[in-house]
PDB file of C-alpha atoms in Angstrom:
ATOM      1  CA  MET Y   1       0.000   0.000   0.000  1.00 43.00           C
ATOM      2  CA  ASP Y   2       1.455   3.355  -1.055  1.00 44.00           C
ATOM      3  CA  LEU Y   3       0.857   5.993   1.627  1.00 43.00           C
ATOM      4  CA  ARG Y   4       2.381   8.839  -0.360  1.00 45.00           C
ATOM      5  CA  HIS Y   5       0.148  11.613  -1.633  1.00 43.00           C
ATOM      6  CA  ARG Y   6       0.553  15.023  -3.168  1.00 46.00           C
ATOM      7  CA  ASN Y   7       0.136  17.919  -0.808  1.00 46.00           C
ATOM      8  CA  PRO Y   8      -1.402  21.254  -1.931  1.00 46.00           C
ATOM      9  CA  SER Y   9       1.994  22.556  -3.082  1.00 48.00           C
ATOM     10  CA  GLY Y  10       2.246  19.648  -5.528  1.00 50.00           C
ATOM     11  CA  THR Y  11       5.141  17.845  -3.817  1.00 46.00           C
ATOM     12  CA  VAL Y  12       4.925  14.212  -2.779  1.00 49.00           C
ATOM     13  CA  ASN Y  13       4.366  13.537   0.911  1.00 47.00           C
ATOM     14  CA  ASP Y  14       5.150  10.101   2.349  1.00 48.00           C
ATOM     15  CA  GLY Y  15       2.944  10.657   5.404  1.00 47.00           C
ATOM     16  CA  ASN Y  16       5.809  11.571   7.727  1.00 44.00           C
ATOM     17  CA  GLU Y  17       6.318  15.160   6.632  1.00 42.00           C
ATOM     18  CA  HIS Y  18       4.347  16.586   9.569  1.00 38.00           C
ATOM     19  CA  TRP Y  19       6.468  14.698  12.094  1.00 36.00           C
ATOM     20  CA  ARG Y  20       9.723  15.534  10.353  1.00 38.00           C
ATOM     21  CA  THR Y  21       9.018  19.259  10.187  1.00 40.00           C
ATOM     22  CA  ARG Y  22       7.632  19.319  13.721  1.00 40.00           C
ATOM     23  CA  GLY Y  23      10.759  17.568  14.986  1.00 45.00           C
ATOM     24  CA  VAL Y  24      13.039  19.950  13.097  1.00 41.00           C
ATOM     25  CA  ARG Y  25      11.197  22.957  14.469  1.00 41.00           C
ATOM     26  CA  ARG Y  26      11.409  21.573  18.004  1.00 47.00           C
ATOM     27  CA  MET Y  27      15.077  20.725  17.571  1.00 46.00           C
ATOM     28  CA  THR Y  28      15.876  24.200  16.215  1.00 50.00           C
ATOM     29  CA  GLU Y  29      14.204  25.907  19.165  1.00 47.00           C
ATOM     30  CA  ARG Y  30      16.136  23.887  21.707  1.00 43.00           C
ATOM     31  CA  THR Y  31      19.558  23.731  20.080  1.00 48.00           C
ATOM     32  CA  LYS Y  32      20.205  27.184  21.476  1.00 74.00           C
ATOM     33  CA  LEU Y  33      19.851  25.816  25.015  1.00 94.00           C
ATOM     34  CA  THR Y  34      22.944  24.240  26.518  1.00 95.00           C
ATOM     35  CA  VAL Y  35      23.085  21.740  29.354  1.00 96.00           C
ATOM     36  CA  LEU Y  36      26.364  21.123  31.145  1.00 97.00           C
ATOM     37  CA  LEU Y  37      26.486  17.540  32.396  1.00 96.00           C
ATOM     38  CA  ALA Y  38      29.125  16.665  35.010  1.00 95.00           C
ATOM     39  CA  GLU Y  39      29.276  12.928  35.725  1.00 91.00           C
ATOM     40  CA  ASP Y  40      32.401  10.885  36.421  1.00 90.00           C
ATOM     41  CA  HIS Y  41      31.040   7.508  35.272  1.00 91.00           C
ATOM     42  CA  ALA Y  42      31.437   7.445  31.495  1.00 92.00           C
ATOM     43  CA  ASP Y  43      28.479   5.122  30.821  1.00 91.00           C
ATOM     44  CA  SER Y  44      26.099   7.164  32.976  1.00 90.00           C
ATOM     45  CA  ARG Y  45      27.370  10.410  31.465  1.00 92.00           C
ATOM     46  CA  GLU Y  46      26.817   9.149  27.936  1.00 93.00           C
ATOM     47  CA  MET Y  47      23.365   7.732  28.720  1.00 92.00           C
ATOM     48  CA  LEU Y  48      22.200  11.016  30.263  1.00 91.00           C
ATOM     49  CA  ALA Y  49      23.741  13.033  27.426  1.00 94.00           C
ATOM     50  CA  VAL Y  50      21.942  10.953  24.810  1.00 93.00           C
ATOM     51  CA  MET Y  51      18.631  11.463  26.644  1.00 90.00           C
ATOM     52  CA  LEU Y  52      19.168  15.215  26.630  1.00 91.00           C
ATOM     53  CA  GLU Y  53      20.279  15.249  23.004  1.00 92.00           C
ATOM     54  CA  MET Y  54      17.131  13.302  22.061  1.00 88.00           C
ATOM     55  CA  ASP Y  55      15.203  16.308  23.370  1.00 87.00           C
ATOM     56  CA  GLY Y  56      17.348  18.588  21.218  1.00 88.00           C
ATOM     57  CA  TYR Y  57      19.595  20.158  23.833  1.00 93.00           C
ATOM     58  CA  ARG Y  58      23.275  20.878  23.256  1.00 94.00           C
ATOM     59  CA  VAL Y  59      25.161  18.876  25.887  1.00 96.00           C
ATOM     60  CA  LEU Y  60      28.588  19.710  27.256  1.00 97.00           C
ATOM     61  CA  ARG Y  61      30.136  16.662  28.951  1.00 97.00           C
ATOM     62  CA  ALA Y  62      32.523  16.818  31.906  1.00 96.00           C
ATOM     63  CA  ALA Y  63      34.089  13.935  33.822  1.00 96.00           C
ATOM     64  CA  ASP Y  64      34.808  15.906  36.995  1.00 96.00           C
ATOM     65  CA  GLY Y  65      34.113  19.209  38.701  1.00 94.00           C
ATOM     66  CA  VAL Y  66      37.270  20.938  37.452  1.00 96.00           C
ATOM     67  CA  GLU Y  67      36.436  20.155  33.827  1.00 96.00           C
ATOM     68  CA  ALA Y  68      32.817  21.201  34.429  1.00 96.00           C
ATOM     69  CA  LEU Y  69      33.884  24.545  35.896  1.00 96.00           C
ATOM     70  CA  GLY Y  70      36.072  25.266  32.854  1.00 95.00           C
ATOM     71  CA  LEU Y  71      33.243  24.373  30.467  1.00 96.00           C
ATOM     72  CA  ALA Y  72      30.783  26.493  32.447  1.00 96.00           C
ATOM     73  CA  ARG Y  73      33.060  29.534  32.336  1.00 94.00           C
ATOM     74  CA  ALA Y  74      33.710  29.111  28.613  1.00 93.00           C
ATOM     75  CA  ASN Y  75      30.118  28.362  27.527  1.00 94.00           C
ATOM     76  CA  ASN Y  76      27.658  29.910  30.021  1.00 93.00           C
ATOM     77  CA  PRO Y  77      25.250  26.925  30.017  1.00 95.00           C
ATOM     78  CA  ASP Y  78      21.512  27.345  30.528  1.00 95.00           C
ATOM     79  CA  LEU Y  79      21.416  24.465  33.032  1.00 95.00           C
ATOM     80  CA  VAL Y  80      23.981  22.451  34.986  1.00 96.00           C
ATOM     81  CA  ILE Y  81      23.405  18.846  35.979  1.00 95.00           C
ATOM     82  CA  THR Y  82      26.116  17.578  38.298  1.00 94.00           C
ATOM     83  CA  ASP Y  83      26.852  14.368  40.106  1.00 91.00           C
ATOM     84  CA  VAL Y  84      27.605  14.964  43.772  1.00 89.00           C
ATOM     85  CA  ASN Y  85      30.449  12.465  44.112  1.00 85.00           C
ATOM     86  CA  MET Y  86      33.208  13.147  41.542  1.00 86.00           C
ATOM     87  CA  PRO Y  87      37.020  13.275  41.543  1.00 87.00           C
ATOM     88  CA  LEU Y  88      39.190  16.426  41.591  1.00 89.00           C
ATOM     89  CA  MET Y  89      36.272  18.689  42.509  1.00 89.00           C
ATOM     90  CA  ASN Y  90      33.062  17.153  43.776  1.00 92.00           C
ATOM     91  CA  GLY Y  91      29.596  18.382  42.870  1.00 91.00           C
ATOM     92  CA  ILE Y  92      29.094  20.248  46.148  1.00 93.00           C
ATOM     93  CA  ASP Y  93      32.259  22.296  45.582  1.00 95.00           C
ATOM     94  CA  LEU Y  94      31.255  22.876  41.946  1.00 95.00           C
ATOM     95  CA  ILE Y  95      27.861  24.186  43.047  1.00 95.00           C
ATOM     96  CA  ARG Y  96      29.413  26.505  45.647  1.00 95.00           C
ATOM     97  CA  THR Y  97      31.966  27.798  43.123  1.00 95.00           C
ATOM     98  CA  LEU Y  98      29.291  28.480  40.502  1.00 96.00           C
ATOM     99  CA  ARG Y  99      27.069  30.251  43.047  1.00 95.00           C
ATOM    100  CA  ALA Y 100      30.024  32.456  44.099  1.00 93.00           C
ATOM    101  CA  SER Y 101      30.780  33.464  40.497  1.00 87.00           C
ATOM    102  CA  GLU Y 102      30.459  37.127  39.599  1.00 80.00           C
ATOM    103  CA  ASN Y 103      29.129  36.480  36.098  1.00 80.00           C
ATOM    104  CA  GLY Y 104      25.844  34.904  34.982  1.00 82.00           C
ATOM    105  CA  LEU Y 105      26.899  31.524  36.344  1.00 90.00           C
ATOM    106  CA  ALA Y 106      25.769  32.501  39.833  1.00 92.00           C
ATOM    107  CA  SER Y 107      22.141  32.281  38.734  1.00 91.00           C
ATOM    108  CA  VAL Y 108      22.279  29.271  36.386  1.00 95.00           C
ATOM    109  CA  PRO Y 109      19.844  26.538  37.462  1.00 96.00           C
ATOM    110  CA  ILE Y 110      21.690  23.574  38.958  1.00 95.00           C
ATOM    111  CA  VAL Y 111      20.352  20.050  39.399  1.00 94.00           C
ATOM    112  CA  ALA Y 112      22.431  17.700  41.548  1.00 93.00           C
ATOM    113  CA  ILE Y 113      22.218  13.950  41.059  1.00 90.00           C
ATOM    114  CA  SER Y 114      23.436  11.353  43.524  1.00 85.00           C
ATOM    115  CA  ALA Y 115      23.465   7.636  44.130  1.00 82.00           C
ATOM    116  CA  LEU Y 116      24.524   8.200  47.733  1.00 68.00           C
ATOM    117  CA  GLY Y 117      21.131   8.906  49.249  1.00 63.00           C
ATOM    118  CA  SER Y 118      19.102  11.766  50.623  1.00 63.00           C
ATOM    119  CA  SER Y 119      21.823  13.266  52.839  1.00 58.00           C
ATOM    120  CA  CYS Y 120      23.936  14.038  49.749  1.00 59.00           C
ATOM    121  CA  CYS Y 121      20.880  15.530  48.059  1.00 70.00           C
ATOM    122  CA  LEU Y 122      20.282  17.775  51.079  1.00 77.00           C
ATOM    123  CA  ASP Y 123      23.946  18.824  51.089  1.00 83.00           C
ATOM    124  CA  ALA Y 124      23.669  19.772  47.418  1.00 86.00           C
ATOM    125  CA  VAL Y 125      20.566  21.900  48.009  1.00 90.00           C
ATOM    126  CA  ASP Y 126      22.255  23.529  51.005  1.00 85.00           C
ATOM    127  CA  ALA Y 127      25.234  24.339  48.736  1.00 89.00           C
ATOM    128  CA  GLY Y 128      22.936  26.097  46.255  1.00 90.00           C
ATOM    129  CA  ALA Y 129      21.481  23.477  43.911  1.00 93.00           C
ATOM    130  CA  ASN Y 130      17.949  24.260  42.765  1.00 94.00           C
ATOM    131  CA  GLU Y 131      17.048  20.600  43.004  1.00 91.00           C
ATOM    132  CA  ALA Y 132      18.649  17.275  43.890  1.00 89.00           C
ATOM    133  CA  ILE Y 133      17.460  13.897  42.679  1.00 89.00           C
ATOM    134  CA  ALA Y 134      18.539  10.337  43.369  1.00 85.00           C
ATOM    135  CA  LYS Y 135      19.969   7.968  40.796  1.00 81.00           C
ATOM    136  CA  PRO Y 136      19.154   5.944  38.783  1.00 83.00           C
ATOM    137  CA  LEU Y 137      17.462   8.387  36.434  1.00 81.00           C
ATOM    138  CA  GLY Y 138      15.068   7.485  33.643  1.00 82.00           C
ATOM    139  CA  TYR Y 139      14.217   9.455  30.534  1.00 85.00           C
ATOM    140  CA  ASP Y 140      10.874  10.694  31.889  1.00 87.00           C
ATOM    141  CA  GLN Y 141      12.481  11.989  35.071  1.00 87.00           C
ATOM    142  CA  ILE Y 142      15.305  13.779  33.219  1.00 86.00           C
ATOM    143  CA  HIS Y 143      12.877  15.205  30.667  1.00 88.00           C
ATOM    144  CA  GLU Y 144      10.537  16.525  33.374  1.00 89.00           C
ATOM    145  CA  VAL Y 145      13.294  18.139  35.458  1.00 90.00           C
ATOM    146  CA  VAL Y 146      15.097  19.745  32.519  1.00 92.00           C
ATOM    147  CA  SER Y 147      11.839  20.956  30.969  1.00 90.00           C
ATOM    148  CA  ARG Y 148      10.797  22.552  34.243  1.00 89.00           C
ATOM    149  CA  PHE Y 149      13.954  24.678  34.350  1.00 90.00           C
ATOM    150  CA  LEU Y 150      14.328  25.410  30.636  1.00 90.00           C
ATOM    151  CA  LEU Y 151      10.754  25.586  29.354  1.00 81.00           C
ATOM    152  CA  GLY Y 152      10.487  29.359  29.647  1.00 63.00           C
ATOM    153  CA  MET Y 153      13.844  29.942  27.947  1.00 59.00           C
ATOM    154  CA  ARG Y 154      12.765  28.870  24.457  1.00 51.00           C
TER     155      ARG Y 154
END
């Protein structure tokens, strides 16, 4: 069965044109928004980055707090997602350093993630994170949290 048809402009449409153009429009709107992701476990970092990229965000990846701080200063991300427990500079110190910054980084939304339990999440919020959530994280949870902070920025 051939599902293609001619649209009013005379071009052939295979039935997926609406979804393709809608996806491109959505992707274009969000590509301007940058998420900095600081996670020391490579597999977790890549999984979270792919989830964010599926939603059309530009993702900056950092393996530790020092690398994340350098990327934040160079790129002024729209949102920071940081693991609490990382080498070189942990997430708590990264949050405190970003909040003490004199440029726009002091007000960037920060979401802390942790596999270490609620006490680490409370420490992150006390340090200045807007929100802290426990691992493991699924797509729906990441999508909801990121959308809540970035929805009004599009």
